[in-house]
Every structure is written in structure tokens, then in C-alpha cells.
Tab-separated table of C-alpha atoms in Angstrom:
chain	number	residue	atom	x	y	z
A	1	MET	CA	-77.659	150.362	-150.274
A	2	ASN	CA	-75.645	147.223	-150.991
A	3	ILE	CA	-77.855	144.300	-152.623
A	4	ASN	CA	-76.599	141.186	-151.486
A	5	LEU	CA	-77.638	137.582	-150.695
A	6	THR	CA	-79.865	138.750	-148.163
A	7	LEU	CA	-82.478	139.761	-150.996
A	8	PHE	CA	-82.865	136.015	-151.812
A	9	GLY	CA	-83.019	135.045	-148.146
A	10	GLU	CA	-85.654	137.432	-147.505
A	11	MET	CA	-87.622	136.407	-150.564
A	12	LEU	CA	-87.580	132.701	-149.470
A	13	THR	CA	-88.562	134.002	-146.141
A	14	PHE	CA	-91.518	135.812	-147.607
A	15	ALA	CA	-92.516	132.749	-149.811
A	16	ILE	CA	-92.474	130.618	-146.819
A	17	LEU	CA	-94.439	132.932	-144.547
A	18	VAL	CA	-97.139	133.490	-147.149
A	19	TRP	CA	-97.469	129.664	-147.793
A	20	VAL	CA	-97.623	129.116	-144.183
A	21	ILE	CA	-100.337	131.747	-143.926
A	22	MET	CA	-102.326	130.487	-146.734
A	23	LYS	CA	-102.024	127.156	-145.803
A	24	TYR	CA	-102.595	127.102	-142.040
A	25	ILE	CA	-103.656	130.480	-140.882
A	26	TRP	CA	-106.062	131.629	-143.443
A	27	PRO	CA	-108.513	128.869	-143.896
A	28	PRO	CA	-109.268	128.278	-140.212
A	29	LEU	CA	-109.367	131.867	-139.521
A	30	MET	CA	-111.961	132.257	-142.204
A	31	LYS	CA	-114.048	129.297	-141.037
A	32	ALA	CA	-113.900	130.728	-137.307
A	33	ILE	CA	-114.873	134.163	-138.440
A	34	GLN	CA	-117.662	132.723	-140.636
A	35	GLU	CA	-119.163	130.438	-137.927
A	36	ARG	CA	-119.215	133.626	-135.702
A	37	GLN	CA	-120.878	135.692	-138.167
A	38	GLU	CA	-123.505	132.898	-138.851
A	39	LYS	CA	-123.980	132.543	-135.043
A	40	ILE	CA	-124.558	136.283	-134.708
A	41	ALA	CA	-126.938	136.287	-137.555
A	42	ALA	CA	-128.881	133.424	-136.193
A	43	GLY	CA	-128.803	135.049	-132.653
A	44	LEU	CA	-130.275	138.026	-133.863
A	45	GLU	CA	-132.913	136.273	-135.961
A	46	ALA	CA	-133.839	134.311	-132.809
A	47	ALA	CA	-134.125	137.502	-130.898
A	48	GLN	CA	-136.416	139.065	-133.567
A	49	ARG	CA	-138.629	135.870	-133.655
A	50	GLY	CA	-138.840	135.950	-129.984
A	51	GLN	CA	-139.838	139.502	-129.967
A	52	ARG	CA	-142.699	138.577	-132.552
A	53	GLU	CA	-143.723	135.506	-130.533
A	54	LEU	CA	-143.852	137.866	-127.439
A	55	LYS	CA	-146.155	140.327	-129.458
A	56	LEU	CA	-148.251	137.496	-130.584
A	57	ILE	CA	-148.623	136.130	-127.196
A	58	GLN	CA	-149.273	139.376	-125.682
A	59	THR	CA	-152.214	140.318	-128.184
A	60	ASN	CA	-153.684	136.645	-127.523
A	61	ALA	CA	-153.405	137.223	-123.707
A	62	ALA	CA	-155.445	140.554	-124.006
A	63	GLU	CA	-157.804	138.793	-125.899
A	64	GLN	CA	-158.259	135.863	-123.583
A	65	ILE	CA	-158.611	138.433	-120.595
A	66	HIS	CA	-161.200	140.385	-122.624
A	67	GLN	CA	-163.135	137.220	-123.197
A	68	ALA	CA	-162.887	136.205	-119.625
A	69	LYS	CA	-164.056	139.493	-118.467
A	70	ILE	CA	-167.228	139.348	-120.429
A	71	LYS	CA	-167.740	135.927	-119.337
A	72	ALA	CA	-167.280	136.912	-115.738
A	73	SER	CA	-169.777	139.601	-116.116
A	74	THR	CA	-172.393	137.527	-118.004
A	75	ILE	CA	-171.998	134.817	-114.929
A	76	LEU	CA	-172.382	137.557	-112.554
A	77	ASP	CA	-175.539	138.600	-114.261
A	78	GLN	CA	-176.834	135.299	-114.415
A	79	ALA	CA	-175.968	134.740	-110.803
A	80	ASN	CA	-177.754	137.957	-109.791
A	81	GLN	CA	-180.940	137.052	-111.921
A	82	GLN	CA	-180.961	133.557	-110.134
A	83	ALA	CA	-180.711	134.927	-106.819
A	84	THR	CA	-183.577	137.515	-107.241
A	85	ALA	CA	-185.506	134.705	-108.620
A	86	PHE	CA	-184.782	132.643	-105.803
A	87	ILE	CA	-185.659	135.311	-103.473
A	88	GLU	CA	-188.960	136.121	-105.295
A	89	GLU	CA	-189.725	132.309	-105.088
A	90	GLY	CA	-189.018	132.364	-101.401
A	91	LYS	CA	-191.127	135.098	-100.841
A	92	ALA	CA	-194.190	133.794	-102.717
A	93	SER	CA	-193.912	130.425	-100.960
A	94	ALA	CA	-193.556	132.181	-97.568
A	95	GLN	CA	-196.594	134.359	-98.417
A	96	THR	CA	-198.638	131.204	-98.985
A	97	GLU	CA	-197.236	129.492	-96.022
A	98	ARG	CA	-198.163	132.307	-93.932
A	99	ALA	CA	-201.858	132.431	-95.429
A	100	LYS	CA	-201.952	128.709	-94.675
A	101	ILE	CA	-200.801	128.872	-91.263
A	102	LEU	CA	-203.126	131.931	-90.465
A	103	ALA	CA	-205.983	130.267	-91.893
A	104	GLN	CA	-205.155	127.166	-89.596
A	105	ALA	CA	-204.739	129.210	-86.677
A	106	LYS	CA	-208.138	131.043	-87.238
A	107	LEU	CA	-209.805	127.672	-87.616
A	108	ASN	CA	-208.112	126.427	-84.493
A	109	ILE	CA	-209.254	129.398	-82.676
A	110	GLU	CA	-212.890	129.062	-83.712
A	111	GLN	CA	-212.682	125.482	-82.673
A	112	GLU	CA	-211.460	126.243	-79.447
A	113	ILE	CA	-213.921	128.879	-78.871
A	114	ASN	CA	-216.662	126.498	-79.660
A	115	LYS	CA	-215.450	123.994	-77.574
A	116	THR	CA	-215.314	126.432	-74.624
A	117	LYS	CA	-218.795	127.545	-75.264
A	118	ASP	CA	-219.872	124.008	-75.250
A	119	GLU	CA	-218.030	123.365	-71.973
A	120	LEU	CA	-219.383	126.660	-70.385
A	121	GLN	CA	-222.936	125.488	-71.556
A	122	GLN	CA	-222.201	122.030	-69.839
A	123	HIS	CA	-220.995	123.827	-66.689
A	124	VAL	CA	-224.099	126.051	-66.430
A	125	VAL	CA	-226.244	123.114	-67.188
A	126	ASP	CA	-224.385	121.166	-64.347
A	127	LEU	CA	-224.526	124.159	-61.829
A	128	VAL	CA	-228.259	124.676	-62.615
A	129	ILE	CA	-228.824	121.321	-62.025
A	130	ALA	CA	-226.764	121.048	-59.064
A	131	THR	CA	-228.247	124.385	-57.576
A	132	THR	CA	-231.813	122.914	-58.516
A	133	GLU	CA	-230.852	119.775	-56.642
A	134	LYS	CA	-229.764	121.658	-53.440
A	135	LEU	CA	-232.891	124.053	-53.602
A	136	LEU	CA	-235.293	121.017	-53.791
A	137	GLN	CA	-233.395	119.081	-50.827
A	138	GLN	CA	-233.459	121.718	-48.156
A	139	LYS	CA	-235.490	124.432	-46.970
A	140	ILE	CA	-233.809	127.568	-48.020
A	141	ASP	CA	-234.774	131.209	-46.608
A	142	GLU	CA	-235.201	133.707	-49.038
A	143	THR	CA	-231.839	135.516	-48.526
A	144	THR	CA	-229.993	132.399	-49.071
A	145	GLN	CA	-231.817	131.641	-52.019
A	146	LYS	CA	-231.113	134.929	-53.272
A	147	ASN	CA	-227.607	134.485	-52.762
A	148	LEU	CA	-227.327	131.298	-54.387
A	149	ILE	CA	-228.853	132.631	-57.136
A	150	ASN	CA	-226.407	135.569	-57.149
A	151	LYS	CA	-223.653	133.378	-56.739
A	152	LEU	CA	-224.830	131.270	-59.692
A	153	ILE	CA	-225.092	134.174	-61.885
A	154	THR	CA	-221.508	135.373	-60.737
A	155	ASN	CA	-220.448	131.900	-61.714
A	156	ILE	CA	-221.712	131.850	-65.156
B	1	MET	CA	-62.705	145.706	-132.169
B	2	VAL	CA	-64.961	146.599	-129.454
B	3	THR	CA	-66.174	150.197	-129.828
B	4	SER	CA	-64.593	152.469	-127.426
B	5	LEU	CA	-66.934	155.225	-126.148
B	6	PRO	CA	-67.292	158.104	-126.418
B	7	LEU	CA	-67.840	158.440	-130.307
B	8	THR	CA	-68.389	161.220	-132.392
B	9	GLU	CA	-71.790	161.925	-133.753
B	10	SER	CA	-70.942	160.897	-137.280
B	11	GLU	CA	-69.273	157.747	-135.984
B	12	TYR	CA	-72.289	156.867	-133.672
B	13	ILE	CA	-74.664	157.306	-136.566
B	14	GLN	CA	-72.293	155.253	-138.938
B	15	HIS	CA	-72.080	152.563	-136.276
B	16	HIS	CA	-75.806	152.110	-136.032
B	17	LEU	CA	-75.864	152.088	-139.541
B	18	THR	CA	-73.881	149.143	-140.155
B	19	TYR	CA	-75.161	145.751	-140.701
B	20	TYR	CA	-74.331	142.684	-138.544
B	21	GLN	CA	-73.096	140.638	-141.655
B	22	LEU	CA	-71.725	137.347	-142.546
B	23	ASN	CA	-69.401	137.163	-145.255
B	24	LEU	CA	-69.981	134.005	-147.141
B	25	ARG	CA	-66.829	133.666	-148.849
B	26	THR	CA	-64.640	133.511	-145.765
B	27	LEU	CA	-67.581	132.393	-143.498
B	28	THR	CA	-66.592	135.084	-141.026
B	29	ILE	CA	-68.602	138.134	-139.502
B	30	GLY	CA	-68.130	141.216	-141.262
B	31	ASN	CA	-68.408	142.891	-144.624
B	32	GLY	CA	-66.523	142.593	-147.359
B	33	GLY	CA	-68.115	139.637	-149.229
B	34	GLY	CA	-69.711	141.620	-151.727
B	35	PHE	CA	-72.806	140.019	-152.990
B	36	TRP	CA	-71.957	136.861	-151.252
B	37	THR	CA	-73.030	138.329	-147.902
B	38	LEU	CA	-75.896	137.565	-145.643
B	39	ASN	CA	-77.298	140.608	-143.138
B	40	LEU	CA	-78.086	138.518	-140.102
B	41	ASP	CA	-79.872	141.429	-138.207
B	42	THR	CA	-82.367	141.499	-141.133
B	43	LEU	CA	-82.678	137.906	-141.454
B	44	SER	CA	-83.003	137.388	-137.724
B	45	LEU	CA	-85.436	139.872	-136.999
B	46	THR	CA	-87.995	139.154	-140.014
B	47	ILE	CA	-87.834	135.151	-139.144
B	48	PHE	CA	-88.336	136.072	-135.598
B	49	SER	CA	-91.277	138.772	-136.551
B	50	GLY	CA	-92.710	135.979	-139.157
B	51	ILE	CA	-92.884	133.339	-136.257
B	52	LEU	CA	-94.469	136.048	-134.132
B	53	ILE	CA	-97.187	136.830	-136.410
B	54	VAL	CA	-97.823	133.139	-137.237
B	55	SER	CA	-97.984	132.200	-133.459
B	56	LEU	CA	-100.273	135.249	-132.778
B	57	PHE	CA	-102.804	134.307	-135.447
B	58	TYR	CA	-102.308	130.647	-134.395
B	59	PHE	CA	-103.178	131.498	-130.743
B	60	VAL	CA	-106.205	133.429	-131.565
B	61	ILE	CA	-107.660	130.391	-133.772
B	62	LYS	CA	-106.884	128.199	-131.057
B	63	ASN	CA	-108.759	130.219	-128.639
B	64	PHE	CA	-111.367	131.333	-130.810
B	65	ASN	CA	-114.641	132.143	-128.863
B	66	SER	CA	-117.582	132.715	-131.011
B	67	GLU	CA	-119.654	133.828	-128.036
B	68	ARG	CA	-117.541	136.361	-126.029
B	69	PRO	CA	-114.657	137.260	-128.202
B	70	GLY	CA	-111.644	138.748	-126.707
B	71	LYS	CA	-110.085	142.179	-127.637
B	72	LEU	CA	-107.331	140.648	-129.638
B	73	GLN	CA	-109.812	138.314	-131.432
B	74	THR	CA	-112.007	141.243	-132.227
B	75	ALA	CA	-109.107	143.309	-133.458
B	76	ILE	CA	-107.908	140.503	-135.920
B	77	GLU	CA	-111.439	139.904	-136.997
B	78	MET	CA	-112.099	143.538	-137.741
B	79	ALA	CA	-108.783	143.676	-139.632
B	80	VAL	CA	-109.361	140.679	-141.540
B	81	GLU	CA	-112.891	141.720	-142.451
B	82	SER	CA	-111.989	145.132	-143.653
B	83	LEU	CA	-109.208	143.499	-145.681
B	84	GLN	CA	-111.475	140.907	-147.198
B	85	ASN	CA	-113.856	143.975	-148.014
B	86	LEU	CA	-110.974	145.879	-149.778
B	87	ILE	CA	-110.147	142.838	-151.774
B	88	LYS	CA	-113.730	141.833	-152.755
B	89	GLU	CA	-114.120	145.596	-154.203
B	90	MET	CA	-110.572	145.581	-156.133
B	91	PHE	CA	-110.130	142.070	-156.893
B	92	HIS	CA	-112.499	140.558	-159.285
B	93	GLY	CA	-112.762	136.899	-159.623
B	94	GLU	CA	-111.747	133.891	-157.153
B	95	ASP	CA	-108.316	133.493	-155.859
B	96	LYS	CA	-107.011	131.761	-152.857
B	97	LEU	CA	-103.632	133.566	-152.783
B	98	ILE	CA	-104.343	137.156	-152.575
B	99	ALA	CA	-106.241	137.690	-149.243
B	100	PRO	CA	-103.495	135.716	-147.144
B	101	LEU	CA	-100.786	137.432	-149.023
B	102	ALA	CA	-102.360	140.895	-148.206
B	103	LEU	CA	-102.627	139.887	-144.594
B	104	THR	CA	-99.221	138.490	-144.604
B	105	ILE	CA	-97.744	141.698	-146.076
B	106	PHE	CA	-99.532	143.895	-143.835
B	107	SER	CA	-99.080	142.312	-140.478
B	108	TRP	CA	-95.295	141.457	-141.293
B	109	ILE	CA	-94.414	144.904	-142.640
B	110	PHE	CA	-96.324	146.280	-139.616
B	111	VAL	CA	-94.547	143.981	-136.919
B	112	LEU	CA	-91.062	144.895	-138.849
B	113	ASN	CA	-91.965	148.693	-138.962
B	114	SER	CA	-92.686	148.630	-135.347
B	115	PHE	CA	-89.105	147.788	-134.527
B	116	ASP	CA	-88.806	151.388	-135.330
B	117	LEU	CA	-90.271	152.165	-132.195
B	118	VAL	CA	-87.624	150.332	-130.130
B	119	PRO	CA	-84.841	152.599	-128.815
B	120	VAL	CA	-82.152	152.829	-130.915
B	121	ASP	CA	-79.348	151.761	-128.484
B	122	PHE	CA	-81.515	149.001	-126.994
B	123	LEU	CA	-81.048	145.841	-129.004
B	124	PRO	CA	-77.531	146.870	-130.087
B	125	ARG	CA	-76.193	147.223	-126.386
B	126	ILE	CA	-77.927	144.162	-125.291
B	127	LEU	CA	-76.152	142.415	-128.239
B	128	LEU	CA	-72.716	143.890	-127.351
B	129	PHE	CA	-72.661	141.674	-124.294
B	130	PHE	CA	-72.635	138.552	-126.730
B	131	GLY	CA	-69.960	140.019	-128.799
B	132	ILE	CA	-72.355	141.202	-131.571
B	133	GLU	CA	-70.841	144.736	-132.444
B	134	HIS	CA	-73.099	146.012	-135.339
B	135	PHE	CA	-76.893	145.531	-135.252
B	136	ARG	CA	-79.479	147.434	-137.105
B	137	THR	CA	-82.780	147.076	-135.277
B	138	VAL	CA	-85.335	148.019	-138.066
B	139	PRO	CA	-85.314	145.474	-141.072
B	140	THR	CA	-87.520	147.531	-143.216
B	141	ASP	CA	-84.925	149.986	-143.671
B	142	ASP	CA	-82.739	147.358	-145.268
B	143	VAL	CA	-83.356	147.554	-149.231
B	144	ASN	CA	-82.580	144.024	-149.424
B	145	LEU	CA	-85.645	143.429	-147.614
B	146	THR	CA	-87.911	146.027	-149.234
B	147	PHE	CA	-86.657	144.718	-152.566
B	148	ALA	CA	-87.355	141.043	-151.538
B	149	LEU	CA	-90.909	141.926	-150.805
B	150	SER	CA	-91.434	144.053	-153.898
B	151	PHE	CA	-89.567	141.720	-156.145
B	152	SER	CA	-91.920	138.936	-155.054
B	153	VAL	CA	-94.858	141.009	-155.746
B	154	PHE	CA	-93.401	141.639	-159.135
B	155	LEU	CA	-93.212	138.181	-160.166
B	156	LEU	CA	-96.635	137.662	-158.854
B	157	VAL	CA	-97.842	140.623	-161.091
B	158	ILE	CA	-96.192	138.445	-164.012
B	159	TYR	CA	-98.034	135.352	-163.163
B	160	TYR	CA	-101.331	137.083	-162.523
B	161	ASN	CA	-100.756	138.737	-165.944
B	162	PHE	CA	-100.330	135.482	-167.939
B	163	LYS	CA	-103.161	133.824	-165.468
B	164	GLY	CA	-105.762	136.339	-165.959
B	165	LYS	CA	-105.382	137.243	-169.773
B	166	GLY	CA	-103.599	134.374	-171.151
B	167	CYS	CA	-100.583	134.442	-173.325
B	168	VAL	CA	-102.092	135.615	-176.449
B	169	ASN	CA	-104.090	138.347	-174.815
B	170	LEU	CA	-101.345	139.458	-172.905
B	171	THR	CA	-99.011	139.893	-176.018
B	172	LYS	CA	-101.627	141.885	-177.617
B	173	GLU	CA	-101.980	144.175	-174.791
B	174	VAL	CA	-98.497	144.564	-174.138
B	175	PHE	CA	-97.864	145.741	-178.093
B	176	SER	CA	-101.094	147.577	-178.581
B	177	SER	CA	-102.009	149.455	-175.545
B	178	PRO	CA	-102.108	152.281	-175.240
B	179	PHE	CA	-101.441	153.882	-178.550
B	180	GLY	CA	-102.360	150.896	-180.869
B	181	ILE	CA	-100.733	148.362	-183.040
B	182	TRP	CA	-98.798	150.794	-185.049
B	183	LEU	CA	-96.805	152.110	-182.424
B	184	ALA	CA	-96.149	148.730	-180.907
B	185	PRO	CA	-92.310	149.333	-180.000
B	186	ILE	CA	-93.346	152.330	-178.014
B	187	ASN	CA	-96.060	150.586	-176.282
B	188	PHE	CA	-93.712	147.628	-175.461
B	189	ILE	CA	-91.209	150.084	-174.041
B	190	PHE	CA	-94.076	151.990	-172.089
B	191	ARG	CA	-94.950	148.600	-170.865
B	192	ILE	CA	-91.826	147.676	-169.534
B	193	ILE	CA	-91.190	150.772	-167.704
B	194	GLU	CA	-94.716	150.829	-166.167
B	195	GLU	CA	-93.976	147.246	-164.844
B	196	ALA	CA	-90.481	147.950	-163.664
B	197	VAL	CA	-91.329	151.113	-161.735
B	198	LYS	CA	-93.865	149.279	-159.732
B	199	PRO	CA	-91.456	147.280	-157.597
B	200	LEU	CA	-89.079	150.007	-157.552
B	201	SER	CA	-91.605	152.680	-156.199
B	202	LEU	CA	-92.864	149.886	-153.641
B	203	SER	CA	-89.853	148.958	-152.345
B	204	LEU	CA	-87.894	152.401	-152.244
B	205	ARG	CA	-91.062	154.063	-150.603
B	206	LEU	CA	-91.119	151.718	-147.629
B	207	PHE	CA	-87.136	151.945	-147.264
B	208	GLY	CA	-87.130	155.490	-147.759
B	209	ASN	CA	-89.869	156.038	-145.011
B	210	MET	CA	-88.267	153.686	-142.546
B	211	PHE	CA	-84.635	154.646	-143.107
B	212	ALA	CA	-85.541	158.403	-142.786
B	213	GLY	CA	-87.538	157.495	-139.575
B	214	GLU	CA	-84.456	155.556	-137.952
B	215	LEU	CA	-82.038	158.284	-139.089
B	216	ILE	CA	-84.051	160.952	-137.183
B	217	PHE	CA	-84.186	158.517	-134.264
B	218	LEU	CA	-80.307	158.449	-134.449
B	219	LEU	CA	-80.140	162.092	-134.659
B	220	ILE	CA	-82.404	162.458	-131.797
B	221	ALA	CA	-80.252	160.299	-129.806
B	222	THR	CA	-77.123	162.379	-130.348
B	223	MET	CA	-78.938	165.203	-128.555
B	224	PRO	CA	-78.155	165.915	-124.861
B	225	TRP	CA	-80.268	163.535	-122.760
B	226	TRP	CA	-82.374	165.977	-121.020
B	227	ILE	CA	-83.902	167.545	-124.430
B	228	GLN	CA	-84.243	163.877	-126.136
B	229	TRP	CA	-87.842	163.132	-124.799
B	230	THR	CA	-89.360	166.286	-126.457
B	231	ALA	CA	-88.212	165.510	-130.215
B	232	GLY	CA	-88.257	161.712	-129.524
B	233	GLY	CA	-91.651	161.788	-127.931
B	234	ILE	CA	-93.111	163.740	-130.893
B	235	TRP	CA	-91.089	161.723	-133.504
B	236	SER	CA	-92.364	158.364	-131.879
B	237	ILE	CA	-96.007	159.502	-131.869
B	238	PHE	CA	-95.763	160.705	-135.496
B	239	HIS	CA	-93.987	157.466	-136.384
B	240	ILE	CA	-96.833	155.163	-135.190
B	241	LEU	CA	-98.815	156.589	-138.007
B	242	VAL	CA	-95.965	156.040	-140.168
B	243	ILE	CA	-95.368	152.432	-139.325
B	244	SER	CA	-99.264	151.785	-140.204
B	245	ILE	CA	-99.739	153.892	-143.120
B	246	GLN	CA	-96.417	152.293	-144.679
B	247	ALA	CA	-97.627	148.732	-144.096
B	248	PHE	CA	-101.205	149.687	-145.258
B	249	ILE	CA	-99.702	151.345	-148.255
B	250	PHE	CA	-97.775	148.366	-149.303
B	251	MET	CA	-100.333	145.935	-149.144
B	252	MET	CA	-103.037	148.278	-150.828
B	253	LEU	CA	-100.708	148.737	-153.764
B	254	THR	CA	-99.920	144.981	-153.962
B	255	VAL	CA	-103.743	144.194	-154.177
B	256	VAL	CA	-104.151	146.996	-156.739
B	257	TYR	CA	-100.939	145.924	-159.086
B	258	LEU	CA	-102.405	142.140	-158.805
B	259	SER	CA	-105.691	143.294	-159.585
B	260	MET	CA	-104.601	145.488	-162.593
B	261	ALA	CA	-102.745	142.375	-163.716
B	262	HIS	CA	-105.596	140.174	-163.400
B	263	GLU	CA	-108.131	142.249	-165.319
B	264	SER	CA	-107.791	142.610	-168.954
B	265	GLY	CA	-108.152	146.016	-170.697
B	266	HIS	CA	-107.324	148.501	-167.866
């Protein structure tokens, strides 16, 4: 335990060391640590903000999906209504068309019948005339006459 | 001059407790210079440790990464932050010196104490090759160093007393506390004792702990080689604790003393 000049040497060393650390180590170290703390705080805040935004967006998205669903169902309803309306319309027009065509066909048939009747009458008349002409022109026996008349009748 | 082995146990211990000294009267190696002597082992190791911690901090600052901190950076950050909190709690008011001072004291004493864990013969044996006969490995078991530290703190305590309270208030406090102005001489003597005890206890606590630790390591080294690892291992593990605690206590008490000096009416 001898005190000697080392005491002052060590005091000087200590003083220099403290001065160096105070001057060149402590301020930049503090600055770096402070920057890092701020960065961490900012990062945490950003993460929280992100989470909040995500939540907001999620509720928005859900709301929008809900709206879209409602819209889709109304569109579907409208389409259905329109489709049935179209079908009904088509049915009705088809019905009237059918009635029209039916009536036309009836008319045509009647016309055709009348025409045939007329033609037949004309034919009969022609036949009678021809037969009569033949009867008049030649002498015909009874049987032949009968035959002719029968023929005529079957012809009618 | 070169020591011839084998030595007796007491010679061995005596040998390890001798400083590597420079006699400034004759400028030769060896003791006998009285006050005009430098303990070269203490000086070289303290300067080396000082450079070591400054470069360590410098390295950390240079490679500071605020995105992905390394382990060393995180450790220093944690240490510095807890130090700051400690000082914030104890020392009221702004001061540029006290935090770096505390950091220096803690890290420096920690490194210096750590030389205690170096095997007792390691450095002396290596240095023997270079003709250095005596070398003490642990700087903190040199009273010159511990007193240098505590005396510096003592000077700072005086400075902070004046700075924090002012000349008038300090004088009033010295003569009137704790027994009132009518017992001024007793107050004054009490105050002197109180202040003088601070550096004494600071330095002797550190010195005592480290000296005893090193002495026990030396005693362990005189045991037979095949049993040394048991006692040596246990003592080393225990000493890791002592090293940290002594460094912390020295720093802590320094901060406490300076806070007490700075604040009026303690």
C-alpha cells in the first residue's frame, strides 16, 4: 500500500478518459440511441395506423359487398319480372296470331269448298249436256240408256 | 535477477504482489524511489483498458444500425439506457458531465476488474520473456488507482457542492447542519469527516475486494495442480459477480455523492 506518483498518473488518465468519453463517445451514442428510439416509436405507430386502416377498409369492403348483393338480387328480380312479362306477351301475341291464322284457314277452306262445289256443278252440267247431246244424236237402246244414266250418276 | 524456481509459497505470493515500478529518481526499473515511483503495470493496463473501451464504443457508434441492431449494440444500448434512468431518478437538473462520467467509471472499472479473471501467472510469465520480472495483473488492487478514482470523485463532489448551492449557501450548510448554528464547530467537523470518509470508503472498498480476490487466486495457484480447478472454478464464477457488483457500486455511489452534493438541504 504505497502511495506514489502513480496516483496522479491515474488521475490524469481518468480525467482524459472521462473527457474523451464525454466529448466524443457520449453525444453520438445518445444521438444514435435517440434516433433508434424514435424510429421504433414511429414504426410502432405506423403499424397501429396500418391496422386501423385495415379495419376501416375491411368494414368498407363488407359494406360494399352487402350493397352489391342487394343490387344483384334486385337486378335478378327485375330480370325475372321482365322475362315473365316477355313470355306473357309472347304467349298473348302467339294466341292472337293463332286465332288469325285459324280464321284465315277456315275462310280458305270455305272458299275452296265453294269453288269445288261450283266446279262440280259446272262439271255435272257439262256432263248432262254431253250426255244429252249423245242421246240426241244416236239411237240408243234401253239398256245402253240405262247404263249411260247409271254411269252418269256414278260420275256425279 | 531472474527468479529461480521453485519458490516457496510465500515467496511466490510475494513475487506476484510486487509491482513493475519505475524509479523516477534514478530512472531505473525497481522500487526504492519512494513517492517518485510509477507503477508501470497499473499505468499500462489502465491506459490499455481506456483505449479498449473507447474503441469499443467508437466501433459500436460507427457500426450503429437502427434497423437491425447487433448483440453488442443492444447490450450497450441497454446499459446506457438503464444508466440514464438511474441518473434521471437520482440527479435532478441538467448536467453534461455526470452521465458520461458514470459510464466511464462503470465500464473502465469493469474492464480493469476483469483482469482478475486472467490466470495469475499468464501475463507475468509472458512478460518474463521480455525481461519484466514483476507484473501485477489486476490494476484495481493497486491503491494508487482506486485512490486516484475516488480522489477525482472527491474533487467533483467539492465542485458540485459549490456549483449546486453557491458559496453562501454551502457555507451556511456546512456550519449549521445537522445541529443548528449554535453548534457550528461540531457541524463543521462532522461535515469534514463525512466528506473525507466518502473517497476513503469508495477506494478502499474496491481495493479490498479486488486485492482479496487476487490473493485468493494466488493461494489457489499454490495448491497442487490437480485440485486447482475446483477452488479456482468456484472462485472465478463467484468473482464474475464481484467484478460487476464492485464496478456498479463504485458508479452508483459516485452518482449518489454527486447528487447529494448538487442538491441543497439533504
